[in-house]
Amino acid sequence: MLIVMERDCSAEQIQRVIQKIEVMGFKAHPIPGEVRTAIGITGNAAPIDPAEFETLPGVEEAIPVTKPYKLVSREVKPYDSVIKVGPVSIGGPGFVVIAGPCAVESEAQTIQAAIAVKEAGAHMLRGGAFKPRTSPYSFQGMGLEGLRILAMARKETGLPVVTEAVDDESAGLVEEYADVIQIGARNMQNFQLLKRVGRSARPVFLKRGMSATLDELLMSAEYVLSEGNYNVVLCERGVRTFANHARNTLDLSVIPAVKKRSHLPIFVDPSHGTGIRDKVGPLARASLAVGADGLMLEVHPDPDKALSDGPQALLPQMFRELMSDLERMAPLVGRTMESPRKGDGSAARA
Ligand code: PEP
Ligand code: MN
């Protein structure tokens, strides 16, 4: 149910609706709009009678939401969500590039990668400190030490940091050290973890599970929003198919489908999406063309020595060339490249 308030309603009238929702045992989600405020209701197992609200002063109408997901849906919020991470705006006209190594391997490797991506025009730094690996014998990430290195790289470059949390404990550490909490493909349906990051003040970067439908991805995002964290960025990173010419099949058709259903920004990760360095550039350019809000790209100063995902990592030179391609392409598809205000990134952690 969505309660749409009249344009000139008072703050008290909004408060009264919120109170009524809470007294009924449900959760109220006020959504301020350009013209009027709407209030989403979650937590109701059965439909609510619109008359309960339509008789309250200041209420324009009460609309039942037909989709299984509510807060992420355009029915509830018709205009695009723009998510601020320090100086960077995600989901606005500016196209945003997050780049860096698959994993934090050492201070030198991370700082070198961070400087290279920053100089090429990246807006944010990625790098895993907690790595969910298929084999327990593969490099599992540097953990807390990795987060400390990422914080150093942010200080050095001013780039806000995106890094993955894999459980409750790492979520606490990631929110302390980083700017955005990444939930990886393997955890897209870890509902406890989704609820945990839903209570965080940090934005969440939610990657699509490798066999997840669009509805499942949106329902996972709904878990985060329903806990009160409305700052979620979705990411397509390839799904499993019978095709064996690439690590995954990058499903770019999901981008316009997300745009139709949801107000949340959607990124593409063509690094995991293809698994092969020379396929990353073409699919990155295609992602911009198809309407994605940004890219997540793996870049390593020396991919042959990478402890994870070396074959898909771009060399710094390739990344520079790709960034200049994207800059030239952006105006052709009605975008600009995001140009963050100069800053030391500390605003991201305010
Ligand atoms: C990653 O981005 O570091 C990662 C592990 O990706 P995914 O969860 O998409 O496999
Ligand atoms: Mn990786």
mmCIF file of C-alpha atoms and ligand atoms in Angstrom:
data_model
loop_
_atom_site.group_PDB
_atom_site.id
_atom_site.type_symbol
_atom_site.label_atom_id
_atom_site.label_comp_id
_atom_site.label_asym_id
_atom_site.label_seq_id
_atom_site.Cartn_x
_atom_site.Cartn_y
_atom_site.Cartn_z
ATOM 1 C CA MET A 1 0.000 0.000 0.000
ATOM 2 C CA LEU A 2 1.205 3.485 -0.871
ATOM 3 C CA ILE A 3 -0.325 6.526 0.788
ATOM 4 C CA VAL A 4 -0.069 9.580 -1.452
ATOM 5 C CA MET A 5 -0.356 12.847 0.466
ATOM 6 C CA GLU A 6 -1.912 16.045 -0.900
ATOM 7 C CA ARG A 7 0.604 18.568 -2.240
ATOM 8 C CA ASP A 8 -0.068 21.142 0.436
ATOM 9 C CA CYS A 9 -0.469 18.764 3.371
ATOM 10 C CA SER A 10 1.174 19.680 6.667
ATOM 11 C CA ALA A 11 4.042 17.930 8.457
ATOM 12 C CA GLU A 12 1.573 17.005 11.239
ATOM 13 C CA GLN A 13 -0.729 15.291 8.752
ATOM 14 C CA ILE A 14 2.207 13.220 7.448
ATOM 15 C CA GLN A 15 3.140 12.375 11.028
ATOM 16 C CA ARG A 16 -0.422 11.301 11.784
ATOM 17 C CA VAL A 17 -0.394 8.841 8.865
ATOM 18 C CA ILE A 18 2.970 7.444 10.004
ATOM 19 C CA GLN A 19 1.626 7.008 13.538
ATOM 20 C CA LYS A 20 -1.442 5.196 12.299
ATOM 21 C CA ILE A 21 0.717 2.815 10.244
ATOM 22 C CA GLU A 22 2.875 2.109 13.296
ATOM 23 C CA VAL A 23 -0.115 1.610 15.598
ATOM 24 C CA MET A 24 -1.380 -0.996 13.125
ATOM 25 C CA GLY A 25 1.959 -2.806 13.670
ATOM 26 C CA PHE A 26 3.437 -2.008 10.241
ATOM 27 C CA LYS A 27 6.450 -0.032 9.089
ATOM 28 C CA ALA A 28 6.121 3.414 7.446
ATOM 29 C CA HIS A 29 8.552 4.553 4.746
ATOM 30 C CA PRO A 30 8.116 8.269 3.934
ATOM 31 C CA ILE A 31 9.255 9.032 0.374
ATOM 32 C CA PRO A 32 9.527 12.807 -0.172
ATOM 33 C CA GLY A 33 8.864 13.674 -3.830
ATOM 34 C CA GLU A 34 9.350 16.777 -5.927
ATOM 35 C CA VAL A 35 5.676 17.696 -5.642
ATOM 36 C CA ARG A 36 4.251 15.591 -2.839
ATOM 37 C CA THR A 37 5.208 13.070 -0.192
ATOM 38 C CA ALA A 38 4.207 9.437 -0.408
ATOM 39 C CA ILE A 39 4.390 6.930 2.437
ATOM 40 C CA GLY A 40 5.036 3.267 1.698
ATOM 41 C CA ILE A 41 3.766 0.577 4.076
ATOM 42 C CA THR A 42 5.570 -2.720 4.641
ATOM 43 C CA GLY A 43 5.106 -5.525 7.124
ATOM 44 C CA ASN A 44 1.446 -6.240 6.340
ATOM 45 C CA ALA A 45 0.789 -9.904 5.554
ATOM 46 C CA ALA A 46 -2.716 -9.217 4.174
ATOM 47 C CA PRO A 47 -4.005 -6.333 2.039
ATOM 48 C CA ILE A 48 -4.935 -3.150 3.901
ATOM 49 C CA ASP A 49 -8.291 -1.458 3.308
ATOM 50 C CA PRO A 50 -7.560 1.900 1.547
ATOM 51 C CA ALA A 51 -10.464 3.468 3.470
ATOM 52 C CA GLU A 52 -8.369 3.206 6.653
ATOM 53 C CA PHE A 53 -6.191 6.013 5.293
ATOM 54 C CA GLU A 54 -8.281 7.839 2.712
ATOM 55 C CA THR A 55 -10.402 9.355 5.449
ATOM 56 C CA LEU A 56 -7.403 10.953 7.203
ATOM 57 C CA PRO A 57 -6.793 14.681 6.610
ATOM 58 C CA GLY A 58 -4.078 15.469 4.056
ATOM 59 C CA VAL A 59 -4.327 12.083 2.302
ATOM 60 C CA GLU A 60 -4.926 12.245 -1.452
ATOM 61 C CA GLU A 61 -5.258 8.499 -2.083
ATOM 62 C CA ALA A 62 -4.203 5.065 -0.880
ATOM 63 C CA ILE A 63 -2.953 2.859 -3.708
ATOM 64 C CA PRO A 64 -2.478 -0.899 -3.379
ATOM 65 C CA VAL A 65 0.972 -1.885 -4.766
ATOM 66 C CA THR A 66 0.567 -4.784 -7.159
ATOM 67 C CA LYS A 67 4.224 -5.896 -7.355
ATOM 68 C CA PRO A 68 5.684 -8.317 -4.776
ATOM 69 C CA TYR A 69 8.475 -5.790 -4.220
ATOM 70 C CA LYS A 70 7.255 -2.431 -3.046
ATOM 71 C CA LEU A 71 9.900 0.035 -1.905
ATOM 72 C CA VAL A 72 12.199 -0.691 -4.859
ATOM 73 C CA SER A 73 9.366 -0.331 -7.356
ATOM 74 C CA ARG A 74 8.603 2.619 -9.598
ATOM 75 C CA GLU A 75 4.975 2.291 -8.549
ATOM 76 C CA VAL A 76 6.033 3.565 -5.139
ATOM 77 C CA LYS A 77 8.703 6.028 -6.301
ATOM 78 C CA PRO A 78 8.423 7.039 -9.957
ATOM 79 C CA TYR A 79 11.597 9.114 -10.197
ATOM 80 C CA ASP A 80 15.187 7.771 -10.220
ATOM 81 C CA SER A 81 17.029 7.436 -6.920
ATOM 82 C CA VAL A 82 20.308 9.316 -6.791
ATOM 83 C CA ILE A 83 22.721 7.976 -4.203
ATOM 84 C CA LYS A 84 25.475 10.191 -2.854
ATOM 85 C CA VAL A 85 28.791 8.695 -1.868
ATOM 86 C CA GLY A 86 30.986 11.579 -0.766
ATOM 87 C CA PRO A 87 31.567 13.681 -3.864
ATOM 88 C CA VAL A 88 30.048 11.088 -6.238
ATOM 89 C CA SER A 89 26.387 10.933 -7.323
ATOM 90 C CA ILE A 90 25.190 7.519 -8.472
ATOM 91 C CA GLY A 91 22.051 7.245 -10.604
ATOM 92 C CA GLY A 92 22.008 10.841 -11.874
ATOM 93 C CA PRO A 93 23.071 12.000 -15.339
ATOM 94 C CA GLY A 94 26.730 11.274 -14.559
ATOM 95 C CA PHE A 95 28.077 7.823 -15.493
ATOM 96 C CA VAL A 96 30.149 6.427 -12.619
ATOM 97 C CA VAL A 97 33.137 4.072 -12.849
ATOM 98 C CA ILE A 98 34.281 1.958 -9.902
ATOM 99 C CA ALA A 99 37.646 0.332 -10.568
ATOM 100 C CA GLY A 100 40.440 -1.491 -8.798
ATOM 101 C CA PRO A 101 41.829 -4.940 -8.184
ATOM 102 C CA CYS A 102 39.750 -8.031 -7.495
ATOM 103 C CA ALA A 103 41.440 -8.369 -4.111
ATOM 104 C CA VAL A 104 43.649 -6.306 -1.855
ATOM 105 C CA GLU A 105 46.921 -8.261 -1.962
ATOM 106 C CA SER A 106 49.387 -5.806 -0.453
ATOM 107 C CA GLU A 107 49.746 -2.138 0.312
ATOM 108 C CA ALA A 108 51.953 -1.539 -2.729
ATOM 109 C CA GLN A 109 49.623 -3.346 -5.170
ATOM 110 C CA THR A 110 46.509 -1.557 -3.879
ATOM 111 C CA ILE A 111 48.012 1.940 -3.762
ATOM 112 C CA GLN A 112 49.494 1.449 -7.225
ATOM 113 C CA ALA A 113 46.124 0.294 -8.598
ATOM 114 C CA ALA A 114 44.276 3.123 -6.827
ATOM 115 C CA ILE A 115 46.580 5.803 -8.242
ATOM 116 C CA ALA A 116 46.353 4.298 -11.737
ATOM 117 C CA VAL A 117 42.536 4.187 -11.776
ATOM 118 C CA LYS A 118 42.264 7.639 -10.217
ATOM 119 C CA GLU A 119 44.594 9.130 -12.854
ATOM 120 C CA ALA A 120 42.516 7.510 -15.591
ATOM 121 C CA GLY A 121 39.346 9.133 -14.224
ATOM 122 C CA ALA A 122 37.715 6.443 -12.053
ATOM 123 C CA HIS A 123 35.284 7.789 -9.466
ATOM 124 C CA MET A 124 35.535 5.096 -6.814
ATOM 125 C CA LEU A 125 37.963 2.345 -5.788
ATOM 126 C CA ARG A 126 37.072 -1.333 -5.478
ATOM 127 C CA GLY A 127 39.077 -4.177 -3.909
ATOM 128 C CA GLY A 128 38.071 -7.196 -1.855
ATOM 129 C CA ALA A 129 39.395 -7.650 1.666
ATOM 130 C CA PHE A 130 37.007 -10.554 2.372
ATOM 131 C CA LYS A 131 36.882 -12.822 -0.662
ATOM 132 C CA PRO A 132 34.169 -15.463 -1.094
ATOM 133 C CA ARG A 133 36.122 -18.095 -3.052
ATOM 134 C CA THR A 134 34.876 -21.317 -4.632
ATOM 135 C CA SER A 135 37.770 -23.250 -3.109
ATOM 136 C CA PRO A 136 38.697 -23.031 0.575
ATOM 137 C CA TYR A 137 42.337 -23.338 -0.529
ATOM 138 C CA SER A 138 42.248 -20.179 -2.692
ATOM 139 C CA PHE A 139 43.349 -16.789 -1.355
ATOM 140 C CA GLN A 140 40.609 -15.663 1.035
ATOM 141 C CA GLY A 141 41.583 -11.988 1.256
ATOM 142 C CA MET A 142 43.570 -10.009 3.821
ATOM 143 C CA GLY A 143 40.575 -9.266 6.063
ATOM 144 C CA LEU A 144 40.961 -6.348 8.455
ATOM 145 C CA GLU A 145 44.473 -5.585 7.207
ATOM 146 C CA GLY A 146 42.995 -5.292 3.698
ATOM 147 C CA LEU A 147 40.435 -2.775 4.942
ATOM 148 C CA ARG A 148 43.207 -0.709 6.523
ATOM 149 C CA ILE A 149 45.044 -0.691 3.196
ATOM 150 C CA LEU A 150 41.878 0.406 1.379
ATOM 151 C CA ALA A 151 41.456 3.265 3.852
ATOM 152 C CA MET A 152 45.057 4.291 3.102
ATOM 153 C CA ALA A 153 44.340 4.177 -0.629
ATOM 154 C CA ARG A 154 41.320 6.413 -0.091
ATOM 155 C CA LYS A 155 43.467 8.882 1.809
ATOM 156 C CA GLU A 156 46.064 8.835 -0.943
ATOM 157 C CA THR A 157 43.625 9.291 -3.858
ATOM 158 C CA GLY A 158 40.393 10.716 -2.400
ATOM 159 C CA LEU A 159 38.445 7.881 -4.034
ATOM 160 C CA PRO A 160 35.565 6.469 -1.954
ATOM 161 C CA VAL A 161 35.956 2.729 -1.361
ATOM 162 C CA VAL A 162 33.580 -0.135 -2.221
ATOM 163 C CA THR A 163 34.379 -3.501 -0.653
ATOM 164 C CA GLU A 164 32.563 -6.725 0.080
ATOM 165 C CA ALA A 165 31.111 -7.960 3.364
ATOM 166 C CA VAL A 166 30.503 -11.698 3.606
ATOM 167 C CA ASP A 167 28.906 -12.023 7.033
ATOM 168 C CA ASP A 168 27.769 -10.095 10.068
ATOM 169 C CA GLU A 169 31.252 -9.578 11.473
ATOM 170 C CA SER A 170 32.790 -8.350 8.217
ATOM 171 C CA ALA A 171 29.754 -6.080 7.648
ATOM 172 C CA GLY A 172 30.612 -4.277 10.901
ATOM 173 C CA LEU A 173 34.222 -3.828 9.820
ATOM 174 C CA VAL A 174 33.380 -2.792 6.269
ATOM 175 C CA GLU A 175 30.980 -0.100 7.458
ATOM 176 C CA GLU A 176 33.688 1.195 9.754
ATOM 177 C CA TYR A 177 36.460 1.381 7.130
ATOM 178 C CA ALA A 178 34.753 1.720 3.735
ATOM 179 C CA ASP A 179 32.163 3.934 2.058
ATOM 180 C CA VAL A 180 29.955 1.366 0.335
ATOM 181 C CA ILE A 181 29.215 -2.229 1.400
ATOM 182 C CA GLN A 182 29.276 -4.704 -1.474
ATOM 183 C CA ILE A 183 27.114 -7.817 -1.271
ATOM 184 C CA GLY A 184 28.506 -10.357 -3.721
ATOM 185 C CA ALA A 185 26.643 -12.616 -6.129
ATOM 186 C CA ARG A 186 27.015 -15.603 -3.800
ATOM 187 C CA ASN A 187 25.330 -13.720 -0.979
ATOM 188 C CA MET A 188 22.506 -12.096 -2.940
ATOM 189 C CA GLN A 189 20.027 -14.301 -1.112
ATOM 190 C CA ASN A 190 21.746 -14.329 2.271
ATOM 191 C CA PHE A 191 18.678 -12.743 3.830
ATOM 192 C CA GLN A 192 20.215 -12.289 7.285
ATOM 193 C CA LEU A 193 23.114 -10.386 5.757
ATOM 194 C CA LEU A 194 20.727 -8.300 3.633
ATOM 195 C CA LYS A 195 18.784 -7.349 6.755
ATOM 196 C CA ARG A 196 22.036 -6.535 8.546
ATOM 197 C CA VAL A 197 23.212 -4.116 5.838
ATOM 198 C CA GLY A 198 19.656 -2.772 5.666
ATOM 199 C CA ARG A 199 20.315 -1.357 9.134
ATOM 200 C CA SER A 200 23.600 0.239 8.057
ATOM 201 C CA ALA A 201 24.153 3.918 7.313
ATOM 202 C CA ARG A 202 26.390 2.964 4.363
ATOM 203 C CA PRO A 203 25.040 2.512 0.818
ATOM 204 C CA VAL A 204 24.875 -1.091 -0.426
ATOM 205 C CA PHE A 205 26.189 -2.355 -3.780
ATOM 206 C CA LEU A 206 24.130 -5.479 -4.472
ATOM 207 C CA LYS A 207 25.339 -7.906 -7.134
ATOM 208 C CA ARG A 208 22.942 -10.202 -8.942
ATOM 209 C CA GLY A 209 23.237 -13.862 -8.042
ATOM 210 C CA MET A 210 24.550 -16.022 -10.858
ATOM 211 C CA SER A 211 21.214 -17.806 -11.276
ATOM 212 C CA ALA A 212 18.891 -15.096 -9.999
ATOM 213 C CA THR A 213 15.915 -13.762 -11.916
ATOM 214 C CA LEU A 214 15.244 -10.042 -12.012
ATOM 215 C CA ASP A 215 12.386 -10.441 -9.531
ATOM 216 C CA GLU A 216 14.718 -12.250 -7.135
ATOM 217 C CA LEU A 217 17.316 -9.478 -7.435
ATOM 218 C CA LEU A 218 14.665 -6.847 -6.728
ATOM 219 C CA MET A 219 13.288 -8.827 -3.781
ATOM 220 C CA SER A 220 16.808 -8.969 -2.320
ATOM 221 C CA ALA A 221 17.097 -5.197 -2.685
ATOM 222 C CA GLU A 222 13.678 -4.957 -1.029
ATOM 223 C CA TYR A 223 15.138 -6.704 2.054
ATOM 224 C CA VAL A 224 17.663 -3.882 2.410
ATOM 225 C CA LEU A 225 15.166 -1.058 1.832
ATOM 226 C CA SER A 226 12.572 -2.604 4.111
ATOM 227 C CA GLU A 227 15.036 -2.279 7.010
ATOM 228 C CA GLY A 228 15.330 1.443 6.315
ATOM 229 C CA ASN A 229 18.434 1.675 4.080
ATOM 230 C CA TYR A 230 17.202 3.193 0.810
ATOM 231 C CA ASN A 231 20.676 3.569 -0.699
ATOM 232 C CA VAL A 232 21.025 0.461 -2.825
ATOM 233 C CA VAL A 233 22.857 0.167 -6.142
ATOM 234 C CA LEU A 234 22.126 -2.952 -8.203
ATOM 235 C CA CYS A 235 24.786 -4.671 -10.323
ATOM 236 C CA GLU A 236 24.526 -7.120 -13.215
ATOM 237 C CA ARG A 237 27.605 -9.383 -13.223
ATOM 238 C CA GLY A 238 26.685 -12.207 -15.565
ATOM 239 C CA VAL A 239 24.622 -15.344 -15.115
ATOM 240 C CA ARG A 240 25.307 -19.040 -15.717
ATOM 241 C CA THR A 241 24.212 -20.382 -19.085
ATOM 242 C CA PHE A 242 25.315 -23.206 -21.408
ATOM 243 C CA ALA A 243 27.623 -20.765 -23.235
ATOM 244 C CA ASN A 244 31.250 -21.631 -22.600
ATOM 245 C CA HIS A 245 33.076 -18.927 -24.527
ATOM 246 C CA ALA A 246 33.072 -16.715 -21.417
ATOM 247 C CA ARG A 247 33.070 -17.176 -17.635
ATOM 248 C CA ASN A 248 29.436 -15.999 -17.436
ATOM 249 C CA THR A 249 26.832 -14.620 -19.813
ATOM 250 C CA LEU A 250 26.469 -10.900 -19.244
ATOM 251 C CA ASP A 251 22.750 -10.186 -19.329
ATOM 252 C CA LEU A 252 22.589 -6.633 -20.630
ATOM 253 C CA SER A 253 18.881 -7.031 -21.352
ATOM 254 C CA VAL A 254 18.317 -6.759 -17.619
ATOM 255 C CA ILE A 255 19.289 -3.060 -17.661
ATOM 256 C CA PRO A 256 16.200 -1.661 -19.447
ATOM 257 C CA ALA A 257 14.071 -4.181 -17.522
ATOM 258 C CA VAL A 258 15.373 -2.836 -14.202
ATOM 259 C CA LYS A 259 14.886 0.739 -15.385
ATOM 260 C CA LYS A 260 11.258 -0.006 -16.157
ATOM 261 C CA ARG A 261 10.488 -1.636 -12.818
ATOM 262 C CA SER A 262 12.714 0.145 -10.318
ATOM 263 C CA HIS A 263 14.012 3.589 -9.397
ATOM 264 C CA LEU A 264 17.314 2.121 -8.129
ATOM 265 C CA PRO A 265 20.541 2.676 -10.079
ATOM 266 C CA ILE A 266 21.964 -0.324 -11.926
ATOM 267 C CA PHE A 267 25.639 -0.980 -12.713
ATOM 268 C CA VAL A 268 27.334 -3.593 -14.871
ATOM 269 C CA ASP A 269 30.444 -5.600 -13.980
ATOM 270 C CA PRO A 270 31.820 -6.872 -17.291
ATOM 271 C CA SER A 271 34.955 -8.224 -15.563
ATOM 272 C CA HIS A 272 33.141 -11.042 -13.761
ATOM 273 C CA GLY A 273 30.535 -10.962 -16.527
ATOM 274 C CA THR A 274 33.029 -12.205 -19.124
ATOM 275 C CA GLY A 275 36.077 -13.364 -17.174
ATOM 276 C CA ILE A 276 38.293 -12.485 -20.126
ATOM 277 C CA ARG A 277 40.291 -9.245 -20.361
ATOM 278 C CA ASP A 278 39.761 -8.487 -24.033
ATOM 279 C CA LYS A 279 35.973 -8.880 -23.784
ATOM 280 C CA VAL A 280 35.676 -6.374 -20.935
ATOM 281 C CA GLY A 281 36.054 -3.197 -23.033
ATOM 282 C CA PRO A 282 33.384 -4.032 -25.656
ATOM 283 C CA LEU A 283 30.848 -4.994 -22.991
ATOM 284 C CA ALA A 284 31.688 -1.960 -20.876
ATOM 285 C CA ARG A 285 30.913 0.267 -23.859
ATOM 286 C CA ALA A 286 27.716 -1.689 -24.519
ATOM 287 C CA SER A 287 26.681 -1.209 -20.876
ATOM 288 C CA LEU A 288 26.881 2.555 -21.228
ATOM 289 C CA ALA A 289 24.900 2.384 -24.471
ATOM 290 C CA VAL A 290 22.131 0.246 -22.980
ATOM 291 C CA GLY A 291 21.458 2.652 -20.114
ATOM 292 C CA ALA A 292 23.495 1.405 -17.144
ATOM 293 C CA ASP A 293 24.341 4.027 -14.516
ATOM 294 C CA GLY A 294 27.917 2.901 -14.140
ATOM 295 C CA LEU A 295 30.504 0.154 -14.296
ATOM 296 C CA MET A 296 32.495 -1.921 -11.854
ATOM 297 C CA LEU A 297 35.812 -2.969 -13.429
ATOM 298 C CA GLU A 298 38.773 -4.995 -12.236
ATOM 299 C CA VAL A 299 42.143 -3.352 -12.899
ATOM 300 C CA HIS A 300 45.485 -4.751 -11.694
ATOM 301 C CA PRO A 301 48.953 -3.257 -12.075
ATOM 302 C CA ASP A 302 50.377 -6.721 -12.841
ATOM 303 C CA PRO A 303 47.561 -9.178 -13.654
ATOM 304 C CA ASP A 304 49.936 -12.115 -14.246
ATOM 305 C CA LYS A 305 50.826 -11.985 -10.554
ATOM 306 C CA ALA A 306 47.260 -11.415 -9.300
ATOM 307 C CA LEU A 307 46.131 -13.728 -6.487
ATOM 308 C CA SER A 308 42.592 -13.827 -7.926
ATOM 309 C CA ASP A 309 40.893 -13.129 -11.251
ATOM 310 C CA GLY A 310 44.091 -12.143 -13.115
ATOM 311 C CA PRO A 311 42.750 -13.203 -16.570
ATOM 312 C CA GLN A 312 39.892 -10.706 -16.392
ATOM 313 C CA ALA A 313 41.850 -7.764 -14.938
ATOM 314 C CA LEU A 314 42.493 -4.828 -17.243
ATOM 315 C CA LEU A 315 46.012 -3.443 -17.375
ATOM 316 C CA PRO A 316 46.146 0.239 -16.378
ATOM 317 C CA GLN A 317 46.802 1.230 -19.998
ATOM 318 C CA MET A 318 43.721 -0.669 -21.231
ATOM 319 C CA PHE A 319 41.658 0.989 -18.512
ATOM 320 C CA ARG A 320 42.854 4.453 -19.595
ATOM 321 C CA GLU A 321 41.858 3.725 -23.183
ATOM 322 C CA LEU A 322 38.464 2.430 -22.103
ATOM 323 C CA MET A 323 37.829 5.537 -19.985
ATOM 324 C CA SER A 324 38.578 7.767 -22.932
ATOM 325 C CA ASP A 325 36.212 5.685 -25.143
ATOM 326 C CA LEU A 326 33.474 6.058 -22.519
ATOM 327 C CA GLU A 327 34.047 9.805 -22.290
ATOM 328 C CA ARG A 328 33.603 10.159 -26.038
ATOM 329 C CA MET A 329 30.564 7.880 -26.107
ATOM 330 C CA ALA A 330 28.662 9.307 -23.137
ATOM 331 C CA PRO A 331 27.228 12.418 -24.869
ATOM 332 C CA LEU A 332 25.997 10.248 -27.758
ATOM 333 C CA VAL A 333 23.734 8.347 -25.366
ATOM 334 C CA GLY A 334 22.578 11.362 -23.375
ATOM 335 C CA ARG A 335 25.019 10.953 -20.481
ATOM 336 C CA THR A 336 28.016 12.763 -19.131
ATOM 337 C CA MET A 337 30.851 11.195 -17.209
ATOM 338 C CA GLU A 338 30.325 11.936 -13.532
ATOM 339 C CA SER A 339 32.723 14.705 -12.505
ATOM 340 C CA PRO A 340 32.972 14.597 -8.740
ATOM 341 C CA ARG A 341 33.848 17.705 -6.801
ATOM 342 C CA LYS A 342 37.454 17.737 -5.754
ATOM 343 C CA GLY A 343 37.810 16.481 -2.206
ATOM 344 C CA ASP A 344 39.718 14.063 -0.035
ATOM 345 C CA GLY A 345 36.872 11.582 0.097
ATOM 346 C CA SER A 346 36.361 12.109 3.804
ATOM 347 C CA ALA A 347 32.908 13.550 3.108
ATOM 348 C CA ALA A 348 31.921 10.039 2.071
ATOM 349 C CA ARG A 349 32.342 8.921 5.643
ATOM 350 C CA ALA A 350 30.614 11.844 7.331
HETATM 351 C C1 PEP B 1 33.739 -9.190 -6.661
HETATM 352 O O1 PEP B 1 33.225 -8.206 -7.232
HETATM 353 O O2 PEP B 1 34.768 -9.105 -6.003
HETATM 354 C C2 PEP B 1 33.079 -10.503 -6.748
HETATM 355 C C3 PEP B 1 33.485 -11.531 -6.000
HETATM 356 O O3 PEP B 1 32.095 -10.558 -7.653
HETATM 357 P P1 PEP B 1 30.787 -11.495 -7.694
HETATM 358 O O4 PEP B 1 30.201 -11.467 -6.325
HETATM 359 O O5 PEP B 1 29.947 -10.820 -8.730
HETATM 360 O O6 PEP B 1 31.259 -12.851 -8.119
HETATM 361 MN MN MN B 2 37.081 -10.768 -8.853
#
